[in-house]
PDB file of C-alpha atoms in Angstrom:
ATOM      1  CA  UNK A 130      51.095 -49.444  23.674  1.00  0.00           C
ATOM      2  CA  UNK A 131      50.750 -52.427  21.353  1.00  0.00           C
ATOM      3  CA  UNK A 132      49.684 -50.249  18.401  1.00  0.00           C
ATOM      4  CA  UNK A 133      52.938 -48.249  18.542  1.00  0.00           C
ATOM      5  CA  UNK A 134      55.163 -51.283  18.147  1.00  0.00           C
ATOM      6  CA  UNK A 135      56.771 -51.894  14.754  1.00  0.00           C
ATOM      7  CA  UNK A 136      55.606 -55.012  12.937  1.00  0.00           C
ATOM      8  CA  UNK A 137      57.888 -57.550  11.362  1.00  0.00           C
ATOM      9  CA  UNK A 138      56.683 -60.966  10.265  1.00  0.00           C
ATOM     10  CA  UNK A 139      59.306 -63.239   8.722  1.00  0.00           C
ATOM     11  CA  UNK A 140      57.609 -66.252   7.191  1.00  0.00           C
ATOM     12  CA  UNK A 141      60.616 -68.551   7.605  1.00  0.00           C
ATOM     13  CA  UNK A 142      60.650 -67.826  11.344  1.00  0.00           C
ATOM     14  CA  UNK A 143      56.900 -68.341  11.575  1.00  0.00           C
ATOM     15  CA  UNK A 144      57.125 -71.862  10.160  1.00  0.00           C
ATOM     16  CA  UNK A 145      60.549 -72.731  11.604  1.00  0.00           C
ATOM     17  CA  UNK A 146      59.149 -74.391  14.770  1.00  0.00           C
ATOM     18  CA  UNK A 147      56.825 -76.525  12.634  1.00  0.00           C
ATOM     19  CA  UNK A 148      59.617 -77.426  10.229  1.00  0.00           C
ATOM     20  CA  UNK A 149      61.749 -78.481  13.210  1.00  0.00           C
ATOM     21  CA  UNK A 150      58.894 -80.704  14.395  1.00  0.00           C
ATOM     22  CA  UNK A 151      58.603 -82.232  10.918  1.00  0.00           C
ATOM     23  CA  UNK A 152      62.348 -82.916  10.810  1.00  0.00           C
ATOM     24  CA  UNK A 153      62.219 -84.626  14.199  1.00  0.00           C
ATOM     25  CA  UNK A 154      59.270 -86.774  13.122  1.00  0.00           C
ATOM     26  CA  UNK A 155      61.196 -87.883  10.042  1.00  0.00           C
ATOM     27  CA  UNK A 156      64.258 -88.779  12.121  1.00  0.00           C
ATOM     28  CA  UNK A 157      62.171 -90.726  14.617  1.00  0.00           C
ATOM     29  CA  UNK A 158      60.524 -92.657  11.806  1.00  0.00           C
ATOM     30  CA  UNK A 159      63.942 -93.585  10.400  1.00  0.00           C
ATOM     31  CA  UNK A 160      65.171 -94.725  13.801  1.00  0.00           C
ATOM     32  CA  UNK A 161      62.078 -96.640  14.938  1.00  0.00           C
ATOM     33  CA  UNK A 162      63.341-100.012  13.635  1.00  0.00           C
ATOM     34  CA  UNK A 163      66.244 -99.617  16.082  1.00  0.00           C
ATOM     35  CA  UNK A 164      63.897 -99.079  19.050  1.00  0.00           C
ATOM     36  CA  UNK A 165      63.983-102.695  20.128  1.00  0.00           C
ATOM     37  CA  UNK A 166      62.459-102.160  23.555  1.00  0.00           C
ATOM     38  CA  UNK A 167      58.941-101.090  24.431  1.00  0.00           C
ATOM     39  CA  UNK A 168      60.356 -98.267  26.551  1.00  0.00           C
ATOM     40  CA  UNK A 169      62.305 -96.750  23.649  1.00  0.00           C
ATOM     41  CA  UNK A 170      59.350 -97.118  21.301  1.00  0.00           C
ATOM     42  CA  UNK A 171      57.001 -95.400  23.715  1.00  0.00           C
ATOM     43  CA  UNK A 172      59.605 -92.715  24.416  1.00  0.00           C
ATOM     44  CA  UNK A 173      59.829 -91.934  20.704  1.00  0.00           C
ATOM     45  CA  UNK A 174      56.043 -91.748  20.548  1.00  0.00           C
ATOM     46  CA  UNK A 175      55.845 -89.319  23.482  1.00  0.00           C
ATOM     47  CA  UNK A 176      58.588 -87.161  21.944  1.00  0.00           C
ATOM     48  CA  UNK A 177      56.780 -87.036  18.597  1.00  0.00           C
ATOM     49  CA  UNK A 178      53.540 -85.751  20.119  1.00  0.00           C
ATOM     50  CA  UNK A 179      55.391 -83.183  22.216  1.00  0.00           C
ATOM     51  CA  UNK A 180      57.315 -81.936  19.161  1.00  0.00           C
ATOM     52  CA  UNK A 181      54.105 -81.116  17.313  1.00  0.00           C
ATOM     53  CA  UNK A 182      52.601 -79.353  20.332  1.00  0.00           C
ATOM     54  CA  UNK A 183      55.754 -77.304  20.871  1.00  0.00           C
ATOM     55  CA  UNK A 184      55.935 -76.456  17.165  1.00  0.00           C
ATOM     56  CA  UNK A 185      52.422 -75.014  17.221  1.00  0.00           C
ATOM     57  CA  UNK A 186      52.987 -73.136  20.489  1.00  0.00           C
ATOM     58  CA  UNK A 187      56.275 -71.576  19.355  1.00  0.00           C
ATOM     59  CA  UNK A 188      54.856 -70.612  15.965  1.00  0.00           C
ATOM     60  CA  UNK A 189      51.862 -68.990  17.658  1.00  0.00           C
ATOM     61  CA  UNK A 190      54.086 -67.127  20.132  1.00  0.00           C
ATOM     62  CA  UNK A 191      56.190 -65.708  17.291  1.00  0.00           C
ATOM     63  CA  UNK A 192      53.096 -64.615  15.361  1.00  0.00           C
ATOM     64  CA  UNK A 193      51.661 -62.814  18.367  1.00  0.00           C
ATOM     65  CA  UNK A 194      54.810 -60.711  18.703  1.00  0.00           C
ATOM     66  CA  UNK A 195      53.888 -59.165  15.347  1.00  0.00           C
ATOM     67  CA  UNK A 196      50.145 -58.975  16.003  1.00  0.00           C
ATOM     68  CA  UNK A 197      49.734 -58.233  19.730  1.00  0.00           C
ATOM     69  CA  UNK A 198      46.241 -56.856  19.145  1.00  0.00           C
ATOM     70  CA  UNK A 199      45.125 -60.488  18.866  1.00  0.00           C
ATOM     71  CA  UNK A 200      45.982 -61.008  22.534  1.00  0.00           C
ATOM     72  CA  UNK A 201      43.139 -60.825  25.031  1.00  0.00           C
ATOM     73  CA  UNK A 202      42.963 -58.590  28.098  1.00  0.00           C
ATOM     74  CA  UNK A 203      43.596 -61.671  30.222  1.00  0.00           C
ATOM     75  CA  UNK A 204      46.852 -62.325  28.359  1.00  0.00           C
ATOM     76  CA  UNK A 205      48.089 -58.844  29.218  1.00  0.00           C
ATOM     77  CA  UNK A 206      47.146 -59.177  32.895  1.00  0.00           C
ATOM     78  CA  UNK A 207      50.368 -59.774  34.859  1.00  0.00           C
ATOM     79  CA  UNK A 208      50.887 -59.443  38.598  1.00  0.00           C
ATOM     80  CA  UNK A 209      53.023 -56.527  39.789  1.00  0.00           C
ATOM     81  CA  UNK A 210      55.773 -58.750  41.200  1.00  0.00           C
ATOM     82  CA  UNK A 211      56.144 -60.483  37.825  1.00  0.00           C
ATOM     83  CA  UNK A 212      56.186 -57.378  35.628  1.00  0.00           C
ATOM     84  CA  UNK A 213      58.769 -57.595  32.821  1.00  0.00           C
ATOM     85  CA  UNK A 214      61.427 -54.911  32.522  1.00  0.00           C
ATOM     86  CA  UNK A 215      60.453 -53.679  29.056  1.00  0.00           C
ATOM     87  CA  UNK A 216      57.684 -53.759  26.454  1.00  0.00           C
ATOM     88  CA  UNK A 217      59.304 -56.518  24.380  1.00  0.00           C
ATOM     89  CA  UNK A 218      59.477 -58.805  27.398  1.00  0.00           C
ATOM     90  CA  UNK A 219      55.892 -57.982  28.323  1.00  0.00           C
ATOM     91  CA  UNK A 220      54.800 -58.939  24.819  1.00  0.00           C
ATOM     92  CA  UNK A 221      56.742 -62.196  25.036  1.00  0.00           C
ATOM     93  CA  UNK A 222      55.143 -63.102  28.372  1.00  0.00           C
ATOM     94  CA  UNK A 223      51.641 -62.240  27.133  1.00  0.00           C
ATOM     95  CA  UNK A 224      52.112 -64.244  23.934  1.00  0.00           C
ATOM     96  CA  UNK A 225      53.429 -67.218  25.861  1.00  0.00           C
ATOM     97  CA  UNK A 226      50.443 -67.115  28.196  1.00  0.00           C
ATOM     98  CA  UNK A 227      48.047 -67.027  25.241  1.00  0.00           C
ATOM     99  CA  UNK A 228      49.775 -69.906  23.415  1.00  0.00           C
ATOM    100  CA  UNK A 229      50.040 -72.164  26.440  1.00  0.00           C
ATOM    101  CA  UNK A 230      46.389 -71.574  27.358  1.00  0.00           C
ATOM    102  CA  UNK A 231      45.412 -72.563  23.823  1.00  0.00           C
ATOM    103  CA  UNK A 232      47.555 -75.706  24.010  1.00  0.00           C
ATOM    104  CA  UNK A 233      45.646 -76.947  27.066  1.00  0.00           C
ATOM    105  CA  UNK A 234      42.462 -77.191  25.022  1.00  0.00           C
ATOM    106  CA  UNK A 235      41.536 -80.349  23.120  1.00  0.00           C
ATOM    107  CA  UNK A 236      43.767 -80.764  20.084  1.00  0.00           C
ATOM    108  CA  UNK A 237      41.019 -79.845  17.575  1.00  0.00           C
ATOM    109  CA  UNK A 238      40.199 -76.750  19.648  1.00  0.00           C
ATOM    110  CA  UNK A 239      43.889 -75.826  19.887  1.00  0.00           C
ATOM    111  CA  UNK A 240      44.313 -76.103  16.119  1.00  0.00           C
ATOM    112  CA  UNK A 241      41.117 -74.126  15.535  1.00  0.00           C
ATOM    113  CA  UNK A 242      42.489 -71.379  17.793  1.00  0.00           C
ATOM    114  CA  UNK A 243      45.822 -71.424  15.954  1.00  0.00           C
ATOM    115  CA  UNK A 244      44.092 -71.218  12.568  1.00  0.00           C
ATOM    116  CA  UNK A 245      41.771 -68.419  13.697  1.00  0.00           C
ATOM    117  CA  UNK A 246      44.622 -66.394  15.185  1.00  0.00           C
ATOM    118  CA  UNK A 247      46.728 -66.686  12.028  1.00  0.00           C
ATOM    119  CA  UNK A 248      43.649 -66.181   9.817  1.00  0.00           C
ATOM    120  CA  UNK A 249      44.266 -69.365   7.869  1.00  0.00           C
ATOM    121  CA  UNK A 250      41.572 -71.751   6.674  1.00  0.00           C
ATOM    122  CA  UNK A 251      40.443 -73.775   9.673  1.00  0.00           C
ATOM    123  CA  UNK A 252      38.855 -76.289   7.327  1.00  0.00           C
ATOM    124  CA  UNK A 253      42.084 -76.967   5.425  1.00  0.00           C
ATOM    125  CA  UNK A 254      43.234 -80.489   4.699  1.00  0.00           C
ATOM    126  CA  UNK A 255      45.329 -80.606   7.884  1.00  0.00           C
ATOM    127  CA  UNK A 256      42.208 -80.181  10.037  1.00  0.00           C
ATOM    128  CA  UNK A 257      41.113 -83.671   8.990  1.00  0.00           C
ATOM    129  CA  UNK A 258      43.929 -85.090  11.098  1.00  0.00           C
ATOM    130  CA  UNK A 259      43.023 -83.306  14.323  1.00  0.00           C
ATOM    131  CA  UNK A 260      40.454 -85.835  15.567  1.00  0.00           C
ATOM    132  CA  UNK A 261      42.935 -88.677  15.075  1.00  0.00           C
ATOM    133  CA  UNK A 262      45.676 -86.650  16.770  1.00  0.00           C
ATOM    134  CA  UNK A 263      43.345 -86.055  19.712  1.00  0.00           C
ATOM    135  CA  UNK A 264      43.371 -89.833  20.278  1.00  0.00           C
ATOM    136  CA  UNK A 265      47.143 -89.914  19.802  1.00  0.00           C
ATOM    137  CA  UNK A 266      47.522 -87.150  22.378  1.00  0.00           C
ATOM    138  CA  UNK A 267      45.203 -88.999  24.788  1.00  0.00           C
ATOM    139  CA  UNK A 268      47.345 -92.116  24.375  1.00  0.00           C
ATOM    140  CA  UNK A 269      50.473 -90.074  25.123  1.00  0.00           C
ATOM    141  CA  UNK A 270      48.869 -88.690  28.290  1.00  0.00           C
ATOM    142  CA  UNK A 271      47.792 -92.181  29.306  1.00  0.00           C
ATOM    143  CA  UNK A 272      51.313 -93.555  28.921  1.00  0.00           C
ATOM    144  CA  UNK A 273      52.709 -90.808  31.122  1.00  0.00           C
ATOM    145  CA  UNK A 274      50.068 -91.008  33.850  1.00  0.00           C
ATOM    146  CA  UNK A 275      48.689 -94.562  33.901  1.00  0.00           C
ATOM    147  CA  UNK A 276      50.834 -96.727  31.659  1.00  0.00           C
ATOM    148  CA  UNK A 277      48.954 -98.220  28.694  1.00  0.00           C
ATOM    149  CA  UNK A 278      45.932 -99.122  30.844  1.00  0.00           C
ATOM    150  CA  UNK A 279      42.781 -97.221  29.899  1.00  0.00           C
ATOM    151  CA  UNK A 280      41.125 -94.995  32.466  1.00  0.00           C
ATOM    152  CA  UNK A 281      38.176 -92.607  32.380  1.00  0.00           C
ATOM    153  CA  UNK A 282      40.392 -89.727  31.290  1.00  0.00           C
ATOM    154  CA  UNK A 283      41.644 -91.595  28.222  1.00  0.00           C
ATOM    155  CA  UNK A 284      38.142 -92.685  27.229  1.00  0.00           C
ATOM    156  CA  UNK A 285      36.897 -89.089  27.521  1.00  0.00           C
ATOM    157  CA  UNK A 286      39.901 -87.373  25.925  1.00  0.00           C
ATOM    158  CA  UNK A 287      40.296 -89.785  23.013  1.00  0.00           C
ATOM    159  CA  UNK A 288      36.788 -89.013  21.826  1.00  0.00           C
ATOM    160  CA  UNK A 289      35.293 -90.749  18.825  1.00  0.00           C
ATOM    161  CA  UNK A 290      38.638 -92.325  17.882  1.00  0.00           C
ATOM    162  CA  UNK A 291      39.218 -94.050  21.238  1.00  0.00           C
ATOM    163  CA  UNK A 292      40.588 -97.551  20.733  1.00  0.00           C
ATOM    164  CA  UNK A 293      39.119 -99.114  23.878  1.00  0.00           C
ATOM    165  CA  UNK A 294      35.822 -98.376  25.602  1.00  0.00           C
ATOM    166  CA  UNK A 295      36.295 -99.763  29.109  1.00  0.00           C
ATOM    167  CA  UNK A 296      38.555 -98.947  32.015  1.00  0.00           C
ATOM    168  CA  UNK A 297      41.345-101.400  32.659  1.00  0.00           C
ATOM    169  CA  UNK A 298      41.728-102.430  29.020  1.00  0.00           C
ATOM    170  CA  UNK A 299      45.233-102.259  27.580  1.00  0.00           C
ATOM    171  CA  UNK A 300      45.729 -99.571  24.942  1.00  0.00           C
ATOM    172  CA  UNK A 301      48.080-100.880  22.285  1.00  0.00           C
ATOM    173  CA  UNK A 302      51.210 -98.816  21.644  1.00  0.00           C
ATOM    174  CA  UNK A 303      53.224-101.084  19.374  1.00  0.00           C
ATOM    175  CA  UNK A 304      55.375-100.410  16.323  1.00  0.00           C
ATOM    176  CA  UNK A 305      52.524-100.328  13.754  1.00  0.00           C
ATOM    177  CA  UNK A 306      50.541 -97.884  15.905  1.00  0.00           C
ATOM    178  CA  UNK A 307      53.537 -95.613  16.501  1.00  0.00           C
ATOM    179  CA  UNK A 308      54.499 -95.628  12.803  1.00  0.00           C
ATOM    180  CA  UNK A 309      50.952 -94.749  11.753  1.00  0.00           C
ATOM    181  CA  UNK A 310      50.845 -92.031  14.421  1.00  0.00           C
ATOM    182  CA  UNK A 311      54.054 -90.525  13.049  1.00  0.00           C
ATOM    183  CA  UNK A 312      52.574 -90.545   9.545  1.00  0.00           C
ATOM    184  CA  UNK A 313      49.466 -88.749  10.820  1.00  0.00           C
ATOM    185  CA  UNK A 314      51.531 -86.163  12.679  1.00  0.00           C
ATOM    186  CA  UNK A 315      53.736 -85.604   9.615  1.00  0.00           C
ATOM    187  CA  UNK A 316      50.732 -85.064   7.342  1.00  0.00           C
ATOM    188  CA  UNK A 317      49.336 -82.589   9.825  1.00  0.00           C
ATOM    189  CA  UNK A 318      52.573 -80.625  10.209  1.00  0.00           C
ATOM    190  CA  UNK A 319      53.178 -80.454   6.466  1.00  0.00           C
ATOM    191  CA  UNK A 320      49.586 -79.335   5.939  1.00  0.00           C
ATOM    192  CA  UNK A 321      49.892 -76.525   8.472  1.00  0.00           C
ATOM    193  CA  UNK A 322      53.196 -75.383   6.980  1.00  0.00           C
ATOM    194  CA  UNK A 323      51.662 -75.308   3.492  1.00  0.00           C
ATOM    195  CA  UNK A 324      48.649 -73.316   4.687  1.00  0.00           C
ATOM    196  CA  UNK A 325      50.765 -70.791   6.603  1.00  0.00           C
ATOM    197  CA  UNK A 326      53.219 -70.387   3.715  1.00  0.00           C
ATOM    198  CA  UNK A 327      50.371 -69.910   1.274  1.00  0.00           C
ATOM    199  CA  UNK A 328      48.799 -67.234   3.480  1.00  0.00           C
ATOM    200  CA  UNK A 329      51.968 -65.292   4.269  1.00  0.00           C
ATOM    201  CA  UNK A 330      54.522 -66.049   1.545  1.00  0.00           C
ATOM    202  CA  UNK A 331      53.881 -62.735  -0.194  1.00  0.00           C
ATOM    203  CA  UNK A 332      53.120 -60.830   2.999  1.00  0.00           C
ATOM    204  CA  UNK A 333      55.461 -58.153   4.329  1.00  0.00           C
ATOM    205  CA  UNK A 334      54.490 -55.538   6.850  1.00  0.00           C
ATOM    206  CA  UNK A 335      57.147 -53.486   8.606  1.00  0.00           C
TER     207      UNK A 335
END
C-alpha cells in the first residue's frame, strides 16, 4: 500500500514548521522587555519551548507522508473503530502517532530520532544544544506541574545540566534565564533548518 503512493517532498514545507518556530522565538525575544510580570515571563518561556517541540513534530509528520516506509508496524496499527476513510488519512494518522511518540522521549533522543528519520547528520552543530534544551524542557514541565520548586522529576529529567540538586529548591526562571533559553532554542532551530535544507535543497522525487 505505502509503496504505491506517489512521493512529493517540498523542502519549503518540510522546514516551514521550524521556520514558524524560529519566527515566534524572535518575536518573543523582542517582546520580553515588556513582560513586566513573572507570569507573563514564564508564559513566554513555556510558549517558546512548545513552539520548538511542535515545529519538530509537524516537520516530521510532513516528511513521513512522503516516506511512509519509515513508519513502524506499530504506527500503522489502528483499531477498527478508528479506521480512517482513505489511505491519505491513514498515512496522516500513522505519521502523527510516530511523531508524537518520538516527542515523548527525552529531548536528545527525540532529536536523534528526527535526525535518523530524515537521514541528516545527528552529530551536526545543532545537536550540541540538545542537552541544554533538555534542562530547559524540564524547567518548562516543572513550571506547569509544580511551580518553580524542584522535585524528583525535574532533577531526573534535567540531567547533567540541572540547576538545583535537591527537592524543594527554587529553580530560577528570571529574565536572564529566559533570554538565554530563547537564544539556545534559536540556535538549535536555525541549525536544524540549515541541516535539513542542505540535505534536501537539491532533492526532488515525484
